[in-house]
PDB file of C-alpha atoms and ligand atoms in Angstrom:
ATOM      1  CA  MET N   1      -7.417  -2.382  -4.031  1.00  0.00           C
ATOM      2  CA  SER N   2      -3.812  -2.798  -3.118  1.00  0.00           C
ATOM      3  CA  GLY N   3      -1.479   1.144  -2.423  1.00  0.00           C
ATOM      4  CA  LEU N   4      -0.876   3.904  -4.521  1.00  0.00           C
ATOM      5  CA  ASP N   5       2.902   2.723  -5.120  1.00  0.00           C
ATOM      6  CA  SER N   6       1.857  -0.554  -6.410  1.00  0.00           C
ATOM      7  CA  TYR N   7       0.021   1.001  -9.650  1.00  0.00           C
ATOM      8  CA  LYS N   8       2.235   0.225 -12.822  1.00  0.00           C
ATOM      9  CA  ARG N   9       1.957   2.875 -15.738  1.00  0.00           C
ATOM     10  CA  ILE N  10       3.405   3.438 -19.277  1.00  0.00           C
ATOM     11  CA  ASP N  11       4.161   6.047 -20.114  1.00  0.00           C
ATOM     12  CA  VAL N  12       3.750   6.565 -24.541  1.00  0.00           C
ATOM     13  CA  ARG N  13       6.444   9.241 -25.159  1.00  0.00           C
ATOM     14  CA  TYR N  14       9.095   6.793 -23.246  1.00  0.00           C
ATOM     15  CA  LEU N  15       7.965   3.989 -25.756  1.00  0.00           C
ATOM     16  CA  HIS N  16       8.150   6.241 -28.897  1.00  0.00           C
ATOM     17  CA  ARG N  17      11.309   7.867 -27.487  1.00  0.00           C
ATOM     18  CA  ARG N  18      12.789   4.563 -27.287  1.00  0.00           C
ATOM     19  CA  LYS N  19      11.561   3.849 -30.912  1.00  0.00           C
ATOM     20  CA  TYR N  20       9.330   0.940 -29.632  1.00  0.00           C
ATOM     21  CA  LEU N  21       6.311   2.407 -31.253  1.00  0.00           C
ATOM     22  CA  GLN N  22       7.112   0.268 -34.607  1.00  0.00           C
ATOM     23  CA  SER N  23       4.650  -2.173 -36.065  1.00  0.00           C
ATOM     24  CA  GLY N  24       5.939  -5.614 -35.785  1.00  0.00           C
ATOM     25  CA  TYR N  25       7.695  -4.747 -32.431  1.00  0.00           C
ATOM     26  CA  TYR N  26       7.298  -6.998 -29.502  1.00  0.00           C
ATOM     27  CA  PHE N  27       8.892  -6.056 -25.895  1.00  0.00           C
ATOM     28  CA  SER N  28       8.356  -6.648 -21.868  1.00  0.00           C
ATOM     29  CA  LEU N  29       8.118  -3.404 -19.520  1.00  0.00           C
ATOM     30  CA  SER N  30       8.454  -4.493 -15.949  1.00  0.00           C
ATOM     31  CA  TRP N  31       8.241  -2.375 -12.524  1.00  0.00           C
ATOM     32  CA  ASN N  32       9.787  -2.199  -9.556  1.00  0.00           C
ATOM     33  CA  CYS N  33       8.633  -1.206  -6.051  1.00  0.00           C
ATOM     34  CA  GLY N  34      11.119  -0.437  -3.447  1.00  0.00           C
ATOM     35  CA  GLY N  35      13.566  -2.551  -5.053  1.00  0.00           C
ATOM     36  CA  GLU N  36      11.530  -5.521  -5.722  1.00  0.00           C
ATOM     37  CA  PRO N  37       9.826  -6.314  -9.127  1.00  0.00           C
ATOM     38  CA  SER N  38       6.177  -5.740  -8.836  1.00  0.00           C
ATOM     39  CA  GLY N  39       5.406  -7.078 -12.434  1.00  0.00           C
ATOM     40  CA  ASP N  40       5.568  -6.479 -15.997  1.00  0.00           C
ATOM     41  CA  ILE N  41       3.797  -7.100 -18.963  1.00  0.00           C
ATOM     42  CA  ARG N  42       4.576  -7.720 -22.706  1.00  0.00           C
ATOM     43  CA  VAL N  43       3.398  -5.728 -26.151  1.00  0.00           C
ATOM     44  CA  ALA N  44       3.316  -6.023 -29.818  1.00  0.00           C
ATOM     45  CA  VAL N  45       2.802  -3.180 -31.195  1.00  0.00           C
ATOM     46  CA  GLY N  46       0.494  -3.069 -34.042  1.00  0.00           C
ATOM     47  CA  ASP N  47      -0.495  -0.694 -36.838  1.00  0.00           C
ATOM     48  CA  ASP N  48      -1.413   2.075 -34.462  1.00  0.00           C
ATOM     49  CA  CYS N  49      -1.894  -0.013 -31.718  1.00  0.00           C
ATOM     50  CA  LEU N  50      -0.552  -1.711 -28.494  1.00  0.00           C
ATOM     51  CA  THR N  51      -2.054  -4.770 -27.213  1.00  0.00           C
ATOM     52  CA  LEU N  52       0.097  -5.265 -23.289  1.00  0.00           C
ATOM     53  CA  ILE N  53      -0.429  -9.405 -22.721  1.00  0.00           C
ATOM     54  CA  TYR N  54      -0.594  -9.736 -18.806  1.00  0.00           C
ATOM     55  CA  ARG N  55      -2.229 -11.626 -15.887  1.00  0.00           C
ATOM     56  CA  PHE N  56      -3.943 -10.379 -13.307  1.00  0.00           C
ATOM     57  CA  ARG N  57      -5.011 -11.515 -10.042  1.00  0.00           C
ATOM     58  CA  ASP N  58      -8.015 -10.283  -7.616  1.00  0.00           C
ATOM     59  CA  TYR N  59      -7.744 -10.780  -4.092  1.00  0.00           C
ATOM     60  CA  SER N  60      -8.563 -14.945  -3.840  1.00  0.00           C
ATOM     61  CA  GLU N  61      -8.974 -14.908  -7.492  1.00  0.00           C
ATOM     62  CA  GLU N  62      -7.649 -17.545 -10.083  1.00  0.00           C
ATOM     63  CA  TRP N  63      -4.730 -15.958 -12.140  1.00  0.00           C
ATOM     64  CA  GLN N  64      -6.489 -14.704 -15.358  1.00  0.00           C
ATOM     65  CA  ASP N  65      -4.776 -13.999 -18.868  1.00  0.00           C
ATOM     66  CA  VAL N  66      -5.593  -9.927 -20.261  1.00  0.00           C
ATOM     67  CA  ARG N  67      -5.026  -9.222 -23.551  1.00  0.00           C
ATOM     68  CA  GLU N  68      -6.079  -5.544 -23.780  1.00  0.00           C
ATOM     69  CA  ARG N  69      -5.915  -3.541 -26.774  1.00  0.00           C
ATOM     70  CA  VAL N  70      -5.012   0.502 -26.751  1.00  0.00           C
ATOM     71  CA  TYR N  71      -4.800   2.508 -30.079  1.00  0.00           C
ATOM     72  CA  LEU N  72      -2.344   5.415 -30.842  1.00  0.00           C
ATOM     73  CA  ASP N  73      -3.036   8.479 -32.231  1.00  0.00           C
ATOM     74  CA  TRP N  74      -0.543  10.672 -33.613  1.00  0.00           C
ATOM     75  CA  THR N  75      -0.744  14.942 -33.753  1.00  0.00           C
ATOM     76  CA  ARG N  76       1.958  17.367 -35.183  1.00  0.00           C
ATOM     77  CA  CYS N  77       4.290  19.291 -33.258  1.00  0.00           C
ATOM     78  CA  ASN N  78       4.975  22.900 -33.515  1.00  0.00           C
ATOM     79  CA  TYR N  79       8.855  22.241 -34.491  1.00  0.00           C
ATOM     80  CA  GLY N  80       8.082  19.419 -36.711  1.00  0.00           C
ATOM     81  CA  GLY N  81       7.192  15.707 -36.157  1.00  0.00           C
ATOM     82  CA  LYS N  82       4.701  14.029 -34.464  1.00  0.00           C
ATOM     83  CA  ARG N  83       3.960  12.945 -30.915  1.00  0.00           C
ATOM     84  CA  PRO N  84       2.064   9.547 -29.769  1.00  0.00           C
ATOM     85  CA  TRP N  85      -1.138   9.624 -27.629  1.00  0.00           C
ATOM     86  CA  PHE N  86      -3.165   6.347 -25.880  1.00  0.00           C
ATOM     87  CA  LYS N  87      -6.565   6.419 -26.463  1.00  0.00           C
ATOM     88  CA  CYS N  88      -7.873   5.505 -23.552  1.00  0.00           C
ATOM     89  CA  PRO N  89     -10.095   2.499 -23.818  1.00  0.00           C
ATOM     90  CA  GLY N  90     -12.059   3.098 -20.881  1.00  0.00           C
ATOM     91  CA  CYS N  91     -13.105   7.017 -21.966  1.00  0.00           C
ATOM     92  CA  ARG N  92     -11.242   7.439 -25.801  1.00  0.00           C
ATOM     93  CA  GLN N  93      -9.754  10.623 -24.488  1.00  0.00           C
ATOM     94  CA  ARG N  94      -6.193  11.020 -25.901  1.00  0.00           C
ATOM     95  CA  VAL N  95      -3.869  10.755 -23.141  1.00  0.00           C
ATOM     96  CA  GLY N  96       0.171  10.329 -22.635  1.00  0.00           C
ATOM     97  CA  ILE N  97       0.218   8.062 -19.628  1.00  0.00           C
ATOM     98  CA  LEU N  98      -2.436   5.173 -18.601  1.00  0.00           C
ATOM     99  CA  ALA N  99      -1.937   3.088 -15.403  1.00  0.00           C
ATOM    100  CA  ALA N 100      -3.116  -0.212 -13.649  1.00  0.00           C
ATOM    101  CA  ALA N 101      -4.826   0.520 -10.724  1.00  0.00           C
ATOM    102  CA  SER N 102      -7.109  -2.869 -11.258  1.00  0.00           C
ATOM    103  CA  ARG N 103      -7.369  -4.989 -13.897  1.00  0.00           C
ATOM    104  CA  LEU N 104      -7.149  -2.922 -16.841  1.00  0.00           C
ATOM    105  CA  PHE N 105      -4.394  -0.220 -18.173  1.00  0.00           C
ATOM    106  CA  LEU N 106      -6.572   3.067 -18.123  1.00  0.00           C
ATOM    107  CA  CYS N 107      -6.168   7.076 -17.952  1.00  0.00           C
ATOM    108  CA  ARG N 108      -6.409   8.996 -14.589  1.00  0.00           C
ATOM    109  CA  HIS N 109      -9.567  10.187 -15.361  1.00  0.00           C
ATOM    110  CA  CYS N 110     -11.178   6.745 -15.588  1.00  0.00           C
ATOM    111  CA  TYR N 111      -9.532   5.216 -12.638  1.00  0.00           C
ATOM    112  CA  ARG N 112      -9.972   8.912 -10.068  1.00  0.00           C
ATOM    113  CA  LEU N 113      -6.429   9.328  -9.461  1.00  0.00           C
ATOM    114  CA  LYS N 114      -5.255  11.806  -6.965  1.00  0.00           C
ATOM    115  CA  TYR N 115      -2.622  14.030  -7.321  1.00  0.00           C
ATOM    116  CA  SER N 116      -0.366  15.993  -4.287  1.00  0.00           C
ATOM    117  CA  SER N 117      -2.161  18.756  -3.164  1.00  0.00           C
ATOM    118  CA  GLN N 118       1.263  21.100  -4.309  1.00  0.00           C
ATOM    119  CA  LEU N 119      -0.002  20.349  -8.079  1.00  0.00           C
ATOM    120  CA  GLU N 120      -3.248  19.873  -7.985  1.00  0.00           C
ATOM    121  CA  THR N 121      -3.661  24.180  -8.494  1.00  0.00           C
ATOM    122  CA  ASP N 122      -1.054  23.934 -11.433  1.00  0.00           C
ATOM    123  CA  LEU N 123      -2.993  20.752 -12.564  1.00  0.00           C
ATOM    124  CA  GLU N 124      -6.104  22.521 -12.413  1.00  0.00           C
ATOM    125  CA  ARG N 125      -5.497  25.601 -14.232  1.00  0.00           C
ATOM    126  CA  ALA N 126      -4.025  23.197 -17.270  1.00  0.00           C
ATOM    127  CA  GLN N 127      -6.929  21.144 -17.802  1.00  0.00           C
ATOM    128  CA  ARG N 128      -9.530  24.955 -17.441  1.00  0.00           C
ATOM    129  CA  LYS N 129      -7.152  26.085 -19.913  1.00  0.00           C
ATOM    130  CA  ARG N 130      -7.739  22.454 -22.118  1.00  0.00           C
ATOM    131  CA  ASP N 131     -11.603  22.424 -21.540  1.00  0.00           C
ATOM    132  CA  LYS N 132     -11.762  25.744 -22.703  1.00  0.00           C
ATOM    133  CA  LEU N 133      -9.642  25.684 -25.955  1.00  0.00           C
ATOM    134  CA  ARG N 134     -11.746  22.621 -26.948  1.00  0.00           C
ATOM    135  CA  GLU N 135     -14.957  24.544 -26.276  1.00  0.00           C
ATOM    136  CA  ARG N 136     -13.740  26.898 -28.441  1.00  0.00           C
ATOM    137  CA  LEU N 137     -12.042  24.111 -30.906  1.00  0.00           C
ATOM    138  CA  GLY N 138     -16.030  22.295 -30.783  1.00  0.00           C
ATOM    139  CA  GLU N 139     -16.089  18.649 -30.745  1.00  0.00           C
ATOM    140  CA  LYS N 140     -14.337  17.943 -33.443  1.00  0.00           C
ATOM    141  CA  GLU N 141     -11.374  19.630 -32.786  1.00  0.00           C
ATOM    142  CA  TRP N 142      -9.356  18.426 -35.630  1.00  0.00           C
ATOM    143  CA  LEU N 143     -11.637  19.721 -37.927  1.00  0.00           C
ATOM    144  CA  LYS N 144     -11.708  23.944 -38.655  1.00  0.00           C
ATOM    145  CA  PRO N 145     -15.130  25.037 -37.670  1.00  0.00           C
ATOM    146  CA  LYS N 146     -16.527  27.260 -40.112  1.00  0.00           C
ATOM    147  CA  GLY N 147     -15.895  30.827 -40.201  1.00  0.00           C
ATOM    148  CA  MET N 148     -12.757  30.444 -38.126  1.00  0.00           C
ATOM    149  CA  HIS N 149      -9.495  31.657 -39.884  1.00  0.00           C
ATOM    150  CA  GLN N 150      -7.174  29.038 -40.949  1.00  0.00           C
ATOM    151  CA  LYS N 151      -3.956  30.693 -38.518  1.00  0.00           C
ATOM    152  CA  THR N 152      -6.453  30.946 -35.407  1.00  0.00           C
ATOM    153  CA  PHE N 153      -7.564  27.631 -35.700  1.00  0.00           C
ATOM    154  CA  ASP N 154      -3.626  26.489 -35.730  1.00  0.00           C
ATOM    155  CA  ARG N 155      -2.940  28.899 -33.072  1.00  0.00           C
ATOM    156  CA  LEU N 156      -5.838  27.093 -30.986  1.00  0.00           C
ATOM    157  CA  ARG N 157      -4.888  23.663 -32.101  1.00  0.00           C
ATOM    158  CA  ALA N 158      -1.234  24.054 -30.898  1.00  0.00           C
ATOM    159  CA  ARG N 159      -2.235  25.778 -27.778  1.00  0.00           C
ATOM    160  CA  LEU N 160      -4.550  22.980 -27.312  1.00  0.00           C
ATOM    161  CA  ILE N 161      -2.108  20.235 -27.603  1.00  0.00           C
ATOM    162  CA  GLU N 162       0.249  22.140 -25.380  1.00  0.00           C
ATOM    163  CA  ALA N 163      -1.702  22.048 -22.963  1.00  0.00           C
ATOM    164  CA  GLU N 164      -2.991  18.675 -22.960  1.00  0.00           C
ATOM    165  CA  MET N 165       0.629  17.836 -22.628  1.00  0.00           C
ATOM    166  CA  ARG N 166       1.182  19.955 -19.450  1.00  0.00           C
ATOM    167  CA  ALA N 167      -1.623  18.190 -17.732  1.00  0.00           C
ATOM    168  CA  ASP N 168       0.120  15.145 -18.390  1.00  0.00           C
ATOM    169  CA  GLU N 169       3.346  16.161 -17.240  1.00  0.00           C
ATOM    170  CA  ILE N 170       2.341  17.280 -14.212  1.00  0.00           C
ATOM    171  CA  TRP N 171       0.516  13.976 -13.358  1.00  0.00           C
ATOM    172  CA  CYS N 172       3.347  12.366 -14.799  1.00  0.00           C
ATOM    173  CA  MET N 173       5.712  13.915 -12.354  1.00  0.00           C
ATOM    174  CA  ASP N 174       3.695  13.291  -9.098  1.00  0.00           C
ATOM    175  CA  ALA N 175       3.040   9.978 -10.379  1.00  0.00           C
ATOM    176  CA  SER N 176       6.968   8.852 -10.866  1.00  0.00           C
ATOM    177  CA  ALA N 177       7.450   9.072  -7.191  1.00  0.00           C
ATOM    178  CA  TRP N 178       4.550   6.474  -6.005  1.00  0.00           C
ATOM    179  CA  LEU N 179       4.323   4.767  -9.580  1.00  0.00           C
ATOM    180  CA  GLY N 180       7.971   3.551  -9.713  1.00  0.00           C
ATOM    181  CA  ARG N 181      10.167   3.992 -12.997  1.00  0.00           C
ATOM    182  CA  LEU N 182       9.139   2.040 -16.132  1.00  0.00           C
ATOM    183  CA  LYS N 183      11.804  -0.331 -16.708  1.00  0.00           C
ATOM    184  CA  ARG N 184      13.099  -1.534 -20.150  1.00  0.00           C
ATOM    185  CA  ARG N 185      14.181  -5.297 -19.313  1.00  0.00           C
TER     186      ARG N 185
HETATM  187 ZN1   ZN S 201     -10.154   6.809 -19.358  1.00  0.00          ZN
END
């Protein structure tokens, strides 16, 4: 496996902000590493899913064509509007960022990507908070548990989404230093 700085990553909010997540869209993304192009992919947008199209080669192997399907999930924001998430093709968790540390684009949990030590404490705190909220809401976090007040449910849901975003952002900040910037072609 190559160094951390050659990972390619995709941020779903970046795509959303640029209004790329519209069914029927087709675009390219490319990455740079130390000023040199380090790879590119094509992306086809379907109904709530993306198809990532690219070529991958392991050491001493032939190039393979890869088509990876990534589903999207949407949650409502506190301040109105919706925000998108990737459903990681590896673990089905809702995540904001996918990275290609090997053949497929997967989340940091699947690749066990490391963050720098100064951010680890922050990240752990955000993750602990998120896990506690998930515990209270149960496995189907979008359904109100029996006996829970609607207001309590709404508040916990909003806090959960915030904690998920925070956990993503911490990783994102750290990752941007070594994953390179996602660029529009
Ligand atoms: Zn995953």
